[in-house]
PDB file of C-alpha atoms in Angstrom:
ATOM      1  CA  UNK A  13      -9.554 -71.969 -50.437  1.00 41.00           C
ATOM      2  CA  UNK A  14      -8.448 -68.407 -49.798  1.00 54.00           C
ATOM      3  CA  UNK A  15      -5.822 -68.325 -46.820  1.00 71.00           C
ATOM      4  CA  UNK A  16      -6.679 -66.064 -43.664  1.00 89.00           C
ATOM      5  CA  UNK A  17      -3.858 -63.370 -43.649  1.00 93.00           C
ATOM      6  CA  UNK A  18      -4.589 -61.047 -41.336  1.00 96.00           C
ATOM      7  CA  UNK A  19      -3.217 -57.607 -41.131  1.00 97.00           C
ATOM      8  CA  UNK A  20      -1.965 -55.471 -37.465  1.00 97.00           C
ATOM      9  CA  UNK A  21      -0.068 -51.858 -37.806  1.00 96.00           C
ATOM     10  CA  UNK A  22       2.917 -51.793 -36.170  1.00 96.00           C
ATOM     11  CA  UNK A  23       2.301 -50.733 -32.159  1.00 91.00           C
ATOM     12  CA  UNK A  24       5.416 -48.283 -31.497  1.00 88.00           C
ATOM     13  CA  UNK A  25       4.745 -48.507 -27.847  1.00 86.00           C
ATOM     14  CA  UNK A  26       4.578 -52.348 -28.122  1.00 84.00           C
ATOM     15  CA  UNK A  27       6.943 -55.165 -28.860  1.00 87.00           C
ATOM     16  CA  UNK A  28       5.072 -57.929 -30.365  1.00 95.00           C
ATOM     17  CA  UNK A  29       4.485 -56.140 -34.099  1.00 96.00           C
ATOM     18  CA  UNK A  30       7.960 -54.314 -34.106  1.00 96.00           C
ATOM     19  CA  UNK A  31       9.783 -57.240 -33.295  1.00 97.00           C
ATOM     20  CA  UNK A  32       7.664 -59.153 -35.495  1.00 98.00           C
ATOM     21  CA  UNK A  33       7.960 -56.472 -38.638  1.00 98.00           C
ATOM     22  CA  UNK A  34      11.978 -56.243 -37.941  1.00 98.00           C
ATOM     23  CA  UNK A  35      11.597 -60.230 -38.299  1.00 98.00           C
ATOM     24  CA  UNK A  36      10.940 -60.687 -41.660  1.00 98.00           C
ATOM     25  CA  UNK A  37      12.326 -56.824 -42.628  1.00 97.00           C
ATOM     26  CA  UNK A  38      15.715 -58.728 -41.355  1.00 97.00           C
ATOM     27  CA  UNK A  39      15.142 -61.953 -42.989  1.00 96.00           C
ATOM     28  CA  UNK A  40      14.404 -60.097 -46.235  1.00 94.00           C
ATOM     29  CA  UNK A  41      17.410 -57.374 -46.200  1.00 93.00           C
ATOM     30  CA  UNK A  42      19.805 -59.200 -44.243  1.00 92.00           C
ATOM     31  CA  UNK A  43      22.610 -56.371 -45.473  1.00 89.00           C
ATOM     32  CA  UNK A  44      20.594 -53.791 -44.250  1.00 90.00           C
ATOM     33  CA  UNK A  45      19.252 -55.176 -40.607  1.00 93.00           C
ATOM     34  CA  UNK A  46      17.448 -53.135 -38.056  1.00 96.00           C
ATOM     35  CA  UNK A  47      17.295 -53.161 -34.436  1.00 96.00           C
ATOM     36  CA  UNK A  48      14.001 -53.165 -32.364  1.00 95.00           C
ATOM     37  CA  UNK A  49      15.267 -48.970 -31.585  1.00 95.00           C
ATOM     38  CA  UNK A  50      15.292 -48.517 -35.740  1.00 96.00           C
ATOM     39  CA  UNK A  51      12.326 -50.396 -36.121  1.00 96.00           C
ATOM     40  CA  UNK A  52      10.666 -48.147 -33.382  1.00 95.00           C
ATOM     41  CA  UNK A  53      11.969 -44.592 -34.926  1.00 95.00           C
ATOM     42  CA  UNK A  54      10.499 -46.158 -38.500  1.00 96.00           C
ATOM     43  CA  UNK A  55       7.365 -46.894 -37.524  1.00 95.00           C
ATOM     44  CA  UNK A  56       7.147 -43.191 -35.674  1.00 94.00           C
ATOM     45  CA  UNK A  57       7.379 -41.666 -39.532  1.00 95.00           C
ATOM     46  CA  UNK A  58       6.215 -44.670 -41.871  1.00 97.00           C
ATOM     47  CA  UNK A  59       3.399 -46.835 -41.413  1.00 97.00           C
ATOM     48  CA  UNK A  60       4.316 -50.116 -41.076  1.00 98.00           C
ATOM     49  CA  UNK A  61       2.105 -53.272 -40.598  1.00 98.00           C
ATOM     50  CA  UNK A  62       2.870 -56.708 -40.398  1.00 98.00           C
ATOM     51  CA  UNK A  63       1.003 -59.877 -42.062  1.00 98.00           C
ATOM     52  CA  UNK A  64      -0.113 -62.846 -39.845  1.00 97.00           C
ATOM     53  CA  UNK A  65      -1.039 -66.326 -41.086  1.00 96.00           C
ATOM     54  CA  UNK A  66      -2.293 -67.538 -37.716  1.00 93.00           C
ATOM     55  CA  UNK A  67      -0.366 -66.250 -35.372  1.00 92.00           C
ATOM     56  CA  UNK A  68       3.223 -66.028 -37.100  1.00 96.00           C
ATOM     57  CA  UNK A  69       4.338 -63.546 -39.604  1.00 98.00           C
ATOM     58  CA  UNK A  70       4.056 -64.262 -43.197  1.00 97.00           C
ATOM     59  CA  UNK A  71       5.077 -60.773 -44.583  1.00 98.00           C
ATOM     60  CA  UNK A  72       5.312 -56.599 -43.440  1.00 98.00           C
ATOM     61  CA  UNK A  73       4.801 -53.826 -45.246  1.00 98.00           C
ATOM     62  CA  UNK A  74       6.308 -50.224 -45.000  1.00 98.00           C
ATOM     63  CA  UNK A  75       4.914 -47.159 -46.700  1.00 98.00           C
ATOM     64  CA  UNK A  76       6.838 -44.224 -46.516  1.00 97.00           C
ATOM     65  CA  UNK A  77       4.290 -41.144 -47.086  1.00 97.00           C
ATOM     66  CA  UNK A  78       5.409 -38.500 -49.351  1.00 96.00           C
ATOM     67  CA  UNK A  79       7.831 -36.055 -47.521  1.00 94.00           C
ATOM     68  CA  UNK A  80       6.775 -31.941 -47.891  1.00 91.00           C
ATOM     69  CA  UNK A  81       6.596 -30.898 -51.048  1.00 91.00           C
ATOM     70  CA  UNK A  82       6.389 -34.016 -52.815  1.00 93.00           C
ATOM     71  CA  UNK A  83       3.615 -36.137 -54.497  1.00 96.00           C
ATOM     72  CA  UNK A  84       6.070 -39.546 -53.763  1.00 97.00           C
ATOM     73  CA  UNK A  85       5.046 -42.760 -51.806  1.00 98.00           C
ATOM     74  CA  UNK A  86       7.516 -45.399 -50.890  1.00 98.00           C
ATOM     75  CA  UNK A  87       5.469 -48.800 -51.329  1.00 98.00           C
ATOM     76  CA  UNK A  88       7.370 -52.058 -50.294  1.00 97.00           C
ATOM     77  CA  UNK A  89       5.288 -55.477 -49.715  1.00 97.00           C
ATOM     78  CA  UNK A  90       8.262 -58.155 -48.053  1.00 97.00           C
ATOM     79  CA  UNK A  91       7.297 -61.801 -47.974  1.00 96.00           C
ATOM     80  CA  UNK A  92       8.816 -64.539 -45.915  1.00 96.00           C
ATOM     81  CA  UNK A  93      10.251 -67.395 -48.541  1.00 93.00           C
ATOM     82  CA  UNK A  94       8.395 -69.764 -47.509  1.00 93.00           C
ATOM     83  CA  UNK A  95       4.600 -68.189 -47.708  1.00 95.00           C
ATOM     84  CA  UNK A  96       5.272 -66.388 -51.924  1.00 92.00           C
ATOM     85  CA  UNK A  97       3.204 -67.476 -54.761  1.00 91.00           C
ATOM     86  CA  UNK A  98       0.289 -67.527 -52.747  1.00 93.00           C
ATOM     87  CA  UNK A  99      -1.354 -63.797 -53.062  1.00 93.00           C
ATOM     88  CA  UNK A 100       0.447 -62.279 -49.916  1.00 95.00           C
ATOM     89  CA  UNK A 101       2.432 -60.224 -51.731  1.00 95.00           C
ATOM     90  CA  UNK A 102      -0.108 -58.754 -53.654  1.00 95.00           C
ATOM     91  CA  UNK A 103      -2.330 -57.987 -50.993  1.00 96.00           C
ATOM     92  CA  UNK A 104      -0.030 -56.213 -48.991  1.00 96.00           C
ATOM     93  CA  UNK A 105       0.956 -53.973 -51.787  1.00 97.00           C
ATOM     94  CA  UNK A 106      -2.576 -53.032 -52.944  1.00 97.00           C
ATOM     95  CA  UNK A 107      -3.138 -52.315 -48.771  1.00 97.00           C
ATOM     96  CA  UNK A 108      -0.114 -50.249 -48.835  1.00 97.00           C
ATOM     97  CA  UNK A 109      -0.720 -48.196 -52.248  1.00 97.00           C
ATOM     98  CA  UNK A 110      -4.267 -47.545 -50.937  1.00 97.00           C
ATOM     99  CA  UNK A 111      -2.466 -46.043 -47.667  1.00 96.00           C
ATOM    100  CA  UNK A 112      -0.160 -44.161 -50.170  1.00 97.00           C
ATOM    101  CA  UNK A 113      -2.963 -42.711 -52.014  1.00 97.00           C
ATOM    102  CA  UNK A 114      -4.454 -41.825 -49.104  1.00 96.00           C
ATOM    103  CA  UNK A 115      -1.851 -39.941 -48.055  1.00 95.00           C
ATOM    104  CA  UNK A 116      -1.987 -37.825 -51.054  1.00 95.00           C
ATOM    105  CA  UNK A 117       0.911 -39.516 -53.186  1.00 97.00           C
ATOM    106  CA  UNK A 118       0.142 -39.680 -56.533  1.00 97.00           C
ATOM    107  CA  UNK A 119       3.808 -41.323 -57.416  1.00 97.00           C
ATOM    108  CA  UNK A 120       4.613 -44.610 -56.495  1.00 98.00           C
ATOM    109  CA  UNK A 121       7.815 -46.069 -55.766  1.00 98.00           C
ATOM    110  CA  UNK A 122       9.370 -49.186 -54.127  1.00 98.00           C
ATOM    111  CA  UNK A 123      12.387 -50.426 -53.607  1.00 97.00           C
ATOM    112  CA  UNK A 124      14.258 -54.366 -54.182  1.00 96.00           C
ATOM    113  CA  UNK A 125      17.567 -55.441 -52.587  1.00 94.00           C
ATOM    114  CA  UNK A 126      19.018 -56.744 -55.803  1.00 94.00           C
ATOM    115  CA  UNK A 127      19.704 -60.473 -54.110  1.00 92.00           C
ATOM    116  CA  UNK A 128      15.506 -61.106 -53.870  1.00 92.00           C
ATOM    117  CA  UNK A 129      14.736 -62.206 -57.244  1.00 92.00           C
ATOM    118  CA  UNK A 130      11.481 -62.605 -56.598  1.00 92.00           C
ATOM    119  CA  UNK A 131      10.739 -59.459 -55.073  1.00 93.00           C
ATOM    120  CA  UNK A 132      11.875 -57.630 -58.449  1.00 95.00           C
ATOM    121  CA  UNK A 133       9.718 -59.917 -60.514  1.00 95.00           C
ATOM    122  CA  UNK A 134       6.663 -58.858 -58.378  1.00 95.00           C
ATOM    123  CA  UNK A 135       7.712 -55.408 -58.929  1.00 96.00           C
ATOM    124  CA  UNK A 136       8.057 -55.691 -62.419  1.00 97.00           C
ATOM    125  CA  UNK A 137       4.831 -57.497 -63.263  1.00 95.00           C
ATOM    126  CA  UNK A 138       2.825 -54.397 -60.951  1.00 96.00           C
ATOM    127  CA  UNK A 139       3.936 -52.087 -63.020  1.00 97.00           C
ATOM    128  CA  UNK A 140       7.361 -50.603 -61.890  1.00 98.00           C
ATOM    129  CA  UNK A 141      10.565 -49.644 -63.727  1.00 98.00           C
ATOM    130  CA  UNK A 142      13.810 -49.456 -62.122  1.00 97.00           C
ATOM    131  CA  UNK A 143      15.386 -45.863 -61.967  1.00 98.00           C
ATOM    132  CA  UNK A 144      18.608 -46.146 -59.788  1.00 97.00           C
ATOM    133  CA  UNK A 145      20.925 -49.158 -58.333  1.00 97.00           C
ATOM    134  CA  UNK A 146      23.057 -48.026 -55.404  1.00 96.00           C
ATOM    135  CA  UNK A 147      25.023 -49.482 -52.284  1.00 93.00           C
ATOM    136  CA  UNK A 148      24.557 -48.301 -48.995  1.00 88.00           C
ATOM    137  CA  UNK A 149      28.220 -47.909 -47.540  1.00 89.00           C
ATOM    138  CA  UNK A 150      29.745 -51.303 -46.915  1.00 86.00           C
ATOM    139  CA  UNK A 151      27.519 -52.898 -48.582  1.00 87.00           C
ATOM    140  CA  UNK A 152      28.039 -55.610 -51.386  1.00 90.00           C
ATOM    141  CA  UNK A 153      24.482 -56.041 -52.387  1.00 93.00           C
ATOM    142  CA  UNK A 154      22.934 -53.178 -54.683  1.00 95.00           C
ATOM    143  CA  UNK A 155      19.339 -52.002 -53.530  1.00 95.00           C
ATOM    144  CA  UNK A 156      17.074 -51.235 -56.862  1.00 97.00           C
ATOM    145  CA  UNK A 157      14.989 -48.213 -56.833  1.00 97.00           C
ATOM    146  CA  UNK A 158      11.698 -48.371 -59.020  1.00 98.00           C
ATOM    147  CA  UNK A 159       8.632 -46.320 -59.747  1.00 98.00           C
ATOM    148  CA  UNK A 160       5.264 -47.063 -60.757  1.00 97.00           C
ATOM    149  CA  UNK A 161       4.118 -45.843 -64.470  1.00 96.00           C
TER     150      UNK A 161
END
């Protein structure tokens, strides 16, 4: 039986999907947490949607279109622990690469926080190769850069 996960775009001049994307965003990158003000200025230059199962969030997605001059997407598919290994993941990230592509980006790249194991695994298996490691300032935990080839 195939799960009902059902997909909203953020609303940046509501409060139910931001507070729901900066959720799991938060839950997911705990060294890199957003407020609902962040969340609100993202969602004015990405597009960012969140993932329902019922009526609570399973996952959120961010795609970051390419910036001037560039043929580079920013992909990233986020999962709640306790909803992976059942397709979620997937499906946001094939939503969010057809977005890319639709925005004219014919590079794809993502990015892991090094402490989601998973998260790197799915990125791996789809196709991506890691190209830089860095910490943000006062930050312990490295974020992983990737691209799709």
């Amino acid at each position: 039986m195939t799960e009902l996960l059902r997909f909203e775009p953020v609303d940046v001049d509501g409060d139910t999907t931001l507070q729901d994307w900066r959720y799991v965003h938060n839950a997911i990158i705990p060294t890199a947490a957003l407020s609902l003000a962040e969340v609100r200025e993202r969602a004015a230059r990405n597009r960012l949607t969140v993932a329902y199962l019922g009526d609570l969030p399973a996952g959120c997605s961010t795609v970051r279109p390419p910036a001037a001059g560039s043929a580079a997407a920013t992909v990233i598919a986020r999962v709640l622990p306790g909803h992976r290994g059942r397709g979620f993941g997937g499906r946001l990230y094939e939503r969010g690469l057809a977005d890319a592509r639709a925005l004219g980006a014919t590079v794809i790249e993502t990015c892991v926080l090094e402490s989601n194991p998973e998260g790197l695994r799915f990125a791996l298996r789809h196709g991506f190769v890691e190209t830089e490691r860095y910490l943000l300032p006062g930050d312990s935990v490295p974020f992983i850069d990737l691209r799709l080839v």
